[in-house]
mmCIF file of C-alpha atoms in Angstrom:
data_model
loop_
_atom_site.group_PDB
_atom_site.id
_atom_site.type_symbol
_atom_site.label_atom_id
_atom_site.label_comp_id
_atom_site.label_asym_id
_atom_site.label_seq_id
_atom_site.Cartn_x
_atom_site.Cartn_y
_atom_site.Cartn_z
ATOM 1 C CA UNK A 7 -8.161 13.941 -8.055
ATOM 2 C CA UNK A 8 -9.801 11.044 -6.667
ATOM 3 C CA UNK A 9 -11.617 8.423 -8.850
ATOM 4 C CA UNK A 10 -13.532 7.061 -5.912
ATOM 5 C CA UNK A 11 -14.534 8.826 -2.624
ATOM 6 C CA UNK A 12 -14.386 7.435 1.009
ATOM 7 C CA UNK A 13 -17.791 6.628 2.109
ATOM 8 C CA UNK A 14 -19.835 5.418 4.994
ATOM 9 C CA UNK A 15 -22.700 3.122 4.205
ATOM 10 C CA UNK A 16 -25.859 2.504 6.116
ATOM 11 C CA UNK A 17 -28.806 0.808 4.293
ATOM 12 C CA UNK A 18 -29.254 2.241 0.960
ATOM 13 C CA UNK A 19 -27.499 5.481 1.764
ATOM 14 C CA UNK A 20 -23.980 6.486 1.781
ATOM 15 C CA UNK A 21 -22.346 9.591 3.684
ATOM 16 C CA UNK A 22 -19.329 11.442 2.695
ATOM 17 C CA UNK A 23 -17.565 13.465 5.547
ATOM 18 C CA UNK A 24 -16.176 17.143 5.184
ATOM 19 C CA UNK A 25 -13.101 16.249 3.425
ATOM 20 C CA UNK A 26 -14.783 14.274 0.846
ATOM 21 C CA UNK A 27 -17.377 16.768 0.471
ATOM 22 C CA UNK A 28 -14.412 19.195 -0.140
ATOM 23 C CA UNK A 29 -13.229 16.810 -2.914
ATOM 24 C CA UNK A 30 -16.831 16.824 -4.508
ATOM 25 C CA UNK A 31 -16.782 20.573 -4.905
ATOM 26 C CA UNK A 32 -13.386 20.579 -6.212
ATOM 27 C CA UNK A 33 -14.672 18.123 -9.050
ATOM 28 C CA UNK A 34 -17.793 20.338 -9.554
ATOM 29 C CA UNK A 35 -19.847 17.327 -8.579
ATOM 30 C CA UNK A 36 -23.753 18.073 -8.476
ATOM 31 C CA UNK A 37 -26.588 16.070 -7.185
ATOM 32 C CA UNK A 38 -27.748 13.471 -9.642
ATOM 33 C CA UNK A 39 -24.186 12.563 -10.668
ATOM 34 C CA UNK A 40 -23.146 8.863 -10.582
ATOM 35 C CA UNK A 41 -20.201 8.434 -8.503
ATOM 36 C CA UNK A 42 -17.928 5.486 -6.945
ATOM 37 C CA UNK A 43 -17.263 5.095 -3.397
ATOM 38 C CA UNK A 44 -15.127 2.779 -1.153
ATOM 39 C CA UNK A 45 -15.017 1.943 2.455
ATOM 40 C CA UNK A 46 -11.416 1.003 2.700
ATOM 41 C CA UNK A 47 -12.323 -2.715 3.687
ATOM 42 C CA UNK A 48 -13.224 -4.516 0.623
ATOM 43 C CA UNK A 49 -16.521 -2.904 -0.751
ATOM 44 C CA UNK A 50 -17.037 -0.683 -3.876
ATOM 45 C CA UNK A 51 -20.256 1.457 -4.115
ATOM 46 C CA UNK A 52 -21.727 2.890 -7.020
ATOM 47 C CA UNK A 53 -23.994 5.715 -5.922
ATOM 48 C CA UNK A 54 -26.205 8.851 -7.174
ATOM 49 C CA UNK A 55 -25.089 12.039 -5.181
ATOM 50 C CA UNK A 56 -28.345 13.299 -3.555
ATOM 51 C CA UNK A 57 -27.288 16.070 -1.254
ATOM 52 C CA UNK A 58 -24.055 18.191 -1.550
ATOM 53 C CA UNK A 59 -23.739 20.006 1.833
ATOM 54 C CA UNK A 60 -21.271 22.404 3.668
ATOM 55 C CA UNK A 61 -19.727 19.913 5.862
ATOM 56 C CA UNK A 62 -21.116 16.506 4.755
ATOM 57 C CA UNK A 63 -22.871 14.847 1.462
ATOM 58 C CA UNK A 64 -24.858 11.793 0.888
ATOM 59 C CA UNK A 65 -25.859 9.662 -1.947
ATOM 60 C CA UNK A 66 -28.338 6.770 -2.817
ATOM 61 C CA UNK A 67 -26.404 3.395 -3.431
ATOM 62 C CA UNK A 68 -27.337 2.069 -6.828
ATOM 63 C CA UNK A 69 -24.996 -0.840 -6.465
ATOM 64 C CA UNK A 70 -22.442 -2.528 -4.016
ATOM 65 C CA UNK A 71 -19.909 -5.133 -4.700
ATOM 66 C CA UNK A 72 -17.511 -6.737 -2.094
ATOM 67 C CA UNK A 73 -14.321 -7.713 -3.379
ATOM 68 C CA UNK A 74 -13.106 -11.184 -1.555
ATOM 69 C CA UNK A 75 -9.562 -10.915 -0.436
ATOM 70 C CA UNK A 76 -7.304 -13.723 -1.709
ATOM 71 C CA UNK A 77 -5.696 -16.131 0.669
ATOM 72 C CA UNK A 78 -2.282 -14.423 0.441
ATOM 73 C CA UNK A 79 -0.632 -11.617 2.177
ATOM 74 C CA UNK A 80 2.244 -9.164 1.001
ATOM 75 C CA UNK A 81 4.101 -6.700 3.335
ATOM 76 C CA UNK A 82 6.512 -4.382 2.369
ATOM 77 C CA UNK A 83 8.953 -3.465 5.082
ATOM 78 C CA UNK A 84 11.069 -0.412 4.076
ATOM 79 C CA UNK A 85 13.788 1.627 5.967
ATOM 80 C CA UNK A 86 12.782 5.081 6.497
ATOM 81 C CA UNK A 87 13.819 7.804 3.712
ATOM 82 C CA UNK A 88 13.104 11.351 2.716
ATOM 83 C CA UNK A 89 9.463 12.311 2.655
ATOM 84 C CA UNK A 90 8.823 12.585 -1.273
ATOM 85 C CA UNK A 91 10.445 9.425 -1.764
ATOM 86 C CA UNK A 92 8.422 7.721 1.084
ATOM 87 C CA UNK A 93 5.230 9.376 -0.044
ATOM 88 C CA UNK A 94 5.649 8.102 -3.643
ATOM 89 C CA UNK A 95 6.591 4.571 -2.169
ATOM 90 C CA UNK A 96 3.350 4.380 -0.137
ATOM 91 C CA UNK A 97 1.260 5.852 -2.935
ATOM 92 C CA UNK A 98 2.516 3.136 -5.552
ATOM 93 C CA UNK A 99 2.528 0.134 -3.196
ATOM 94 C CA UNK A 100 -1.219 0.985 -2.234
ATOM 95 C CA UNK A 101 -1.942 1.285 -5.985
ATOM 96 C CA UNK A 102 -0.354 -2.085 -6.402
ATOM 97 C CA UNK A 103 -2.525 -3.755 -3.700
ATOM 98 C CA UNK A 104 -0.018 -4.503 -1.133
ATOM 99 C CA UNK A 105 -1.750 -5.338 2.061
ATOM 100 C CA UNK A 106 0.711 -4.034 4.743
ATOM 101 C CA UNK A 107 3.358 -1.264 4.794
ATOM 102 C CA UNK A 108 6.019 -1.299 7.525
ATOM 103 C CA UNK A 109 8.280 1.747 7.894
ATOM 104 C CA UNK A 110 11.430 1.230 9.952
ATOM 105 C CA UNK A 111 14.478 3.227 11.007
ATOM 106 C CA UNK A 112 17.909 1.715 9.724
ATOM 107 C CA UNK A 113 21.336 3.025 10.806
ATOM 108 C CA UNK A 114 21.603 4.582 7.521
ATOM 109 C CA UNK A 115 18.262 6.105 7.243
ATOM 110 C CA UNK A 116 18.711 9.597 5.960
ATOM 111 C CA UNK A 117 15.250 10.655 7.679
ATOM 112 C CA UNK A 118 14.056 9.113 10.740
ATOM 113 C CA UNK A 119 10.410 8.501 11.777
ATOM 114 C CA UNK A 120 8.503 7.821 14.876
ATOM 115 C CA UNK A 121 5.041 6.389 15.542
ATOM 116 C CA UNK A 122 3.480 9.859 15.503
ATOM 117 C CA UNK A 123 3.884 9.975 11.641
ATOM 118 C CA UNK A 124 1.644 6.974 11.233
ATOM 119 C CA UNK A 125 -1.436 8.943 10.649
ATOM 120 C CA UNK A 126 0.418 11.044 7.869
ATOM 121 C CA UNK A 127 1.400 8.013 6.126
ATOM 122 C CA UNK A 128 -1.981 6.463 6.410
ATOM 123 C CA UNK A 129 -3.586 9.419 4.763
ATOM 124 C CA UNK A 130 -1.198 8.962 1.812
ATOM 125 C CA UNK A 131 -2.288 5.480 1.448
ATOM 126 C CA UNK A 132 -6.150 6.602 1.552
ATOM 127 C CA UNK A 133 -5.686 8.966 -1.127
ATOM 128 C CA UNK A 134 -3.790 6.368 -3.492
ATOM 129 C CA UNK A 135 -6.665 3.868 -2.512
ATOM 130 C CA UNK A 136 -9.079 6.516 -3.896
ATOM 131 C CA UNK A 137 -7.291 7.251 -7.075
ATOM 132 C CA UNK A 138 -6.799 3.653 -7.982
ATOM 133 C CA UNK A 139 -10.402 2.616 -6.765
ATOM 134 C CA UNK A 140 -8.566 -0.067 -4.421
ATOM 135 C CA UNK A 141 -11.361 -1.021 -2.088
ATOM 136 C CA UNK A 142 -8.677 -1.971 0.657
ATOM 137 C CA UNK A 143 -6.236 0.577 2.343
ATOM 138 C CA UNK A 144 -3.266 -1.143 3.344
ATOM 139 C CA UNK A 145 -2.331 -1.297 7.231
ATOM 140 C CA UNK A 146 0.391 1.085 7.765
ATOM 141 C CA UNK A 147 2.760 1.212 10.670
ATOM 142 C CA UNK A 148 5.999 2.811 11.850
ATOM 143 C CA UNK A 149 7.958 0.150 13.832
ATOM 144 C CA UNK A 150 11.021 0.400 16.156
ATOM 145 C CA UNK A 151 11.554 -3.373 14.923
ATOM 146 C CA UNK A 152 9.701 -5.780 12.936
ATOM 147 C CA UNK A 153 8.997 -9.423 13.645
ATOM 148 C CA UNK A 154 10.180 -11.985 10.964
ATOM 149 C CA UNK A 155 8.060 -14.902 12.346
ATOM 150 C CA UNK A 156 5.249 -16.238 10.362
ATOM 151 C CA UNK A 157 6.236 -15.021 6.893
ATOM 152 C CA UNK A 158 8.503 -15.935 4.015
ATOM 153 C CA UNK A 159 10.961 -12.948 4.233
ATOM 154 C CA UNK A 160 12.631 -11.666 1.082
ATOM 155 C CA UNK A 161 15.607 -9.196 1.440
ATOM 156 C CA UNK A 162 16.618 -7.245 -1.590
ATOM 157 C CA UNK A 163 20.403 -7.546 -1.984
ATOM 158 C CA UNK A 164 22.528 -7.119 -5.152
ATOM 159 C CA UNK A 165 24.109 -10.549 -4.083
ATOM 160 C CA UNK A 166 20.851 -12.428 -3.770
ATOM 161 C CA UNK A 167 19.292 -14.878 -6.204
ATOM 162 C CA UNK A 168 17.643 -13.450 -9.222
ATOM 163 C CA UNK A 169 14.153 -12.974 -8.633
ATOM 164 C CA UNK A 170 13.176 -14.123 -12.141
ATOM 165 C CA UNK A 171 14.344 -17.898 -10.948
ATOM 166 C CA UNK A 172 11.881 -17.709 -8.056
ATOM 167 C CA UNK A 173 8.489 -17.756 -9.543
ATOM 168 C CA UNK A 174 7.707 -21.566 -8.785
ATOM 169 C CA UNK A 175 9.361 -20.983 -5.459
ATOM 170 C CA UNK A 176 7.011 -18.078 -4.372
ATOM 171 C CA UNK A 177 3.822 -18.513 -6.471
ATOM 172 C CA UNK A 178 2.272 -20.937 -3.526
ATOM 173 C CA UNK A 179 3.517 -18.602 -0.670
ATOM 174 C CA UNK A 180 0.614 -17.394 1.481
ATOM 175 C CA UNK A 181 2.606 -14.754 3.564
ATOM 176 C CA UNK A 182 5.371 -12.689 1.991
ATOM 177 C CA UNK A 183 7.424 -9.863 3.404
ATOM 178 C CA UNK A 184 9.711 -7.870 1.182
ATOM 179 C CA UNK A 185 12.402 -6.082 3.114
ATOM 180 C CA UNK A 186 14.062 -2.858 1.519
ATOM 181 C CA UNK A 187 16.815 -1.066 2.967
ATOM 182 C CA UNK A 188 17.985 2.597 2.882
ATOM 183 C CA UNK A 189 19.674 3.805 -0.151
ATOM 184 C CA UNK A 190 23.021 3.851 1.433
ATOM 185 C CA UNK A 191 22.413 -0.026 2.243
ATOM 186 C CA UNK A 192 22.085 -1.759 5.448
ATOM 187 C CA UNK A 193 25.369 -2.135 7.656
ATOM 188 C CA UNK A 194 27.118 -5.289 7.873
ATOM 189 C CA UNK A 195 25.677 -5.759 11.464
ATOM 190 C CA UNK A 196 21.997 -5.172 10.134
ATOM 191 C CA UNK A 197 22.724 -7.678 7.335
ATOM 192 C CA UNK A 198 24.036 -10.247 9.550
ATOM 193 C CA UNK A 199 20.800 -10.200 11.651
ATOM 194 C CA UNK A 200 18.617 -10.564 8.557
ATOM 195 C CA UNK A 201 20.375 -13.085 6.327
ATOM 196 C CA UNK A 202 19.613 -15.988 8.611
ATOM 197 C CA UNK A 203 15.992 -15.411 8.370
ATOM 198 C CA UNK A 204 15.534 -14.086 4.898
ATOM 199 C CA UNK A 205 16.067 -15.223 1.436
ATOM 200 C CA UNK A 206 18.274 -12.680 -0.445
ATOM 201 C CA UNK A 207 16.807 -11.543 -3.926
ATOM 202 C CA UNK A 208 18.147 -9.493 -6.570
ATOM 203 C CA UNK A 209 16.522 -7.225 -9.159
ATOM 204 C CA UNK A 210 19.683 -7.233 -11.196
ATOM 205 C CA UNK A 211 22.710 -4.982 -11.612
ATOM 206 C CA UNK A 212 21.105 -1.483 -11.814
ATOM 207 C CA UNK A 213 21.226 0.644 -8.653
ATOM 208 C CA UNK A 214 17.339 1.677 -8.229
ATOM 209 C CA UNK A 215 15.867 4.429 -5.878
ATOM 210 C CA UNK A 216 14.077 2.785 -2.966
ATOM 211 C CA UNK A 217 10.859 3.645 -4.375
ATOM 212 C CA UNK A 218 11.564 2.223 -7.653
ATOM 213 C CA UNK A 219 12.766 -1.049 -6.196
ATOM 214 C CA UNK A 220 9.464 -1.268 -4.289
ATOM 215 C CA UNK A 221 7.459 -0.788 -7.362
ATOM 216 C CA UNK A 222 9.375 -3.456 -9.448
ATOM 217 C CA UNK A 223 9.418 -6.220 -6.643
ATOM 218 C CA UNK A 224 5.632 -5.721 -5.857
ATOM 219 C CA UNK A 225 4.756 -5.918 -9.687
ATOM 220 C CA UNK A 226 6.833 -9.048 -10.038
ATOM 221 C CA UNK A 227 5.330 -10.746 -6.855
ATOM 222 C CA UNK A 228 1.803 -9.743 -8.067
ATOM 223 C CA UNK A 229 2.458 -11.571 -11.285
ATOM 224 C CA UNK A 230 3.844 -14.668 -9.449
ATOM 225 C CA UNK A 231 0.865 -14.889 -7.017
ATOM 226 C CA UNK A 232 -1.609 -14.424 -9.839
ATOM 227 C CA UNK A 233 -2.953 -10.934 -8.557
ATOM 228 C CA UNK A 234 -2.382 -9.430 -12.239
#
């Protein structure tokens, strides 16, 4: 169940839509309860629930706090995988504060997505933001291909440079993209297309599930960038 609710703020009032009202009822919230709301764009609201309706609810804002975005941007680009793993990946990446999630189809992807699934992926990100009280929901896209220009691109690869050696190298980067292939690995052709524009990095000798690899690399990058 959520630790925060999505709200629309106007003046000193927040409004919760039908989905959030259902969550309030599941949580057995009552008028007078003190709750937390987020708008997905950086603001956290503390409010008192005033009205619990059938299809919408409202509350009075007690406090609002805008969380400034830091100057850095982290994107994770991941090859499409089976839904249970992809759901966990998006959930955990959101909890870890990633700025953008890009899902693409690789030759060896066991499950393929198209742009029609973007809304489903975004719903997972929104629920994770509520659970973790992350005031910002990451951008989520399903891409036919992704542009590598304008960012420092890190390619997860067993043969890459050990990530533990790269703290000083990455700490000052403003725009990082981590590229994670399918569990069967990229084809040689795909690797050839990526290696000239990416820095290959390794998380060690263990073979990790794709969602585990994303959790590990984002946690390390957050440490390098001073986000934790």
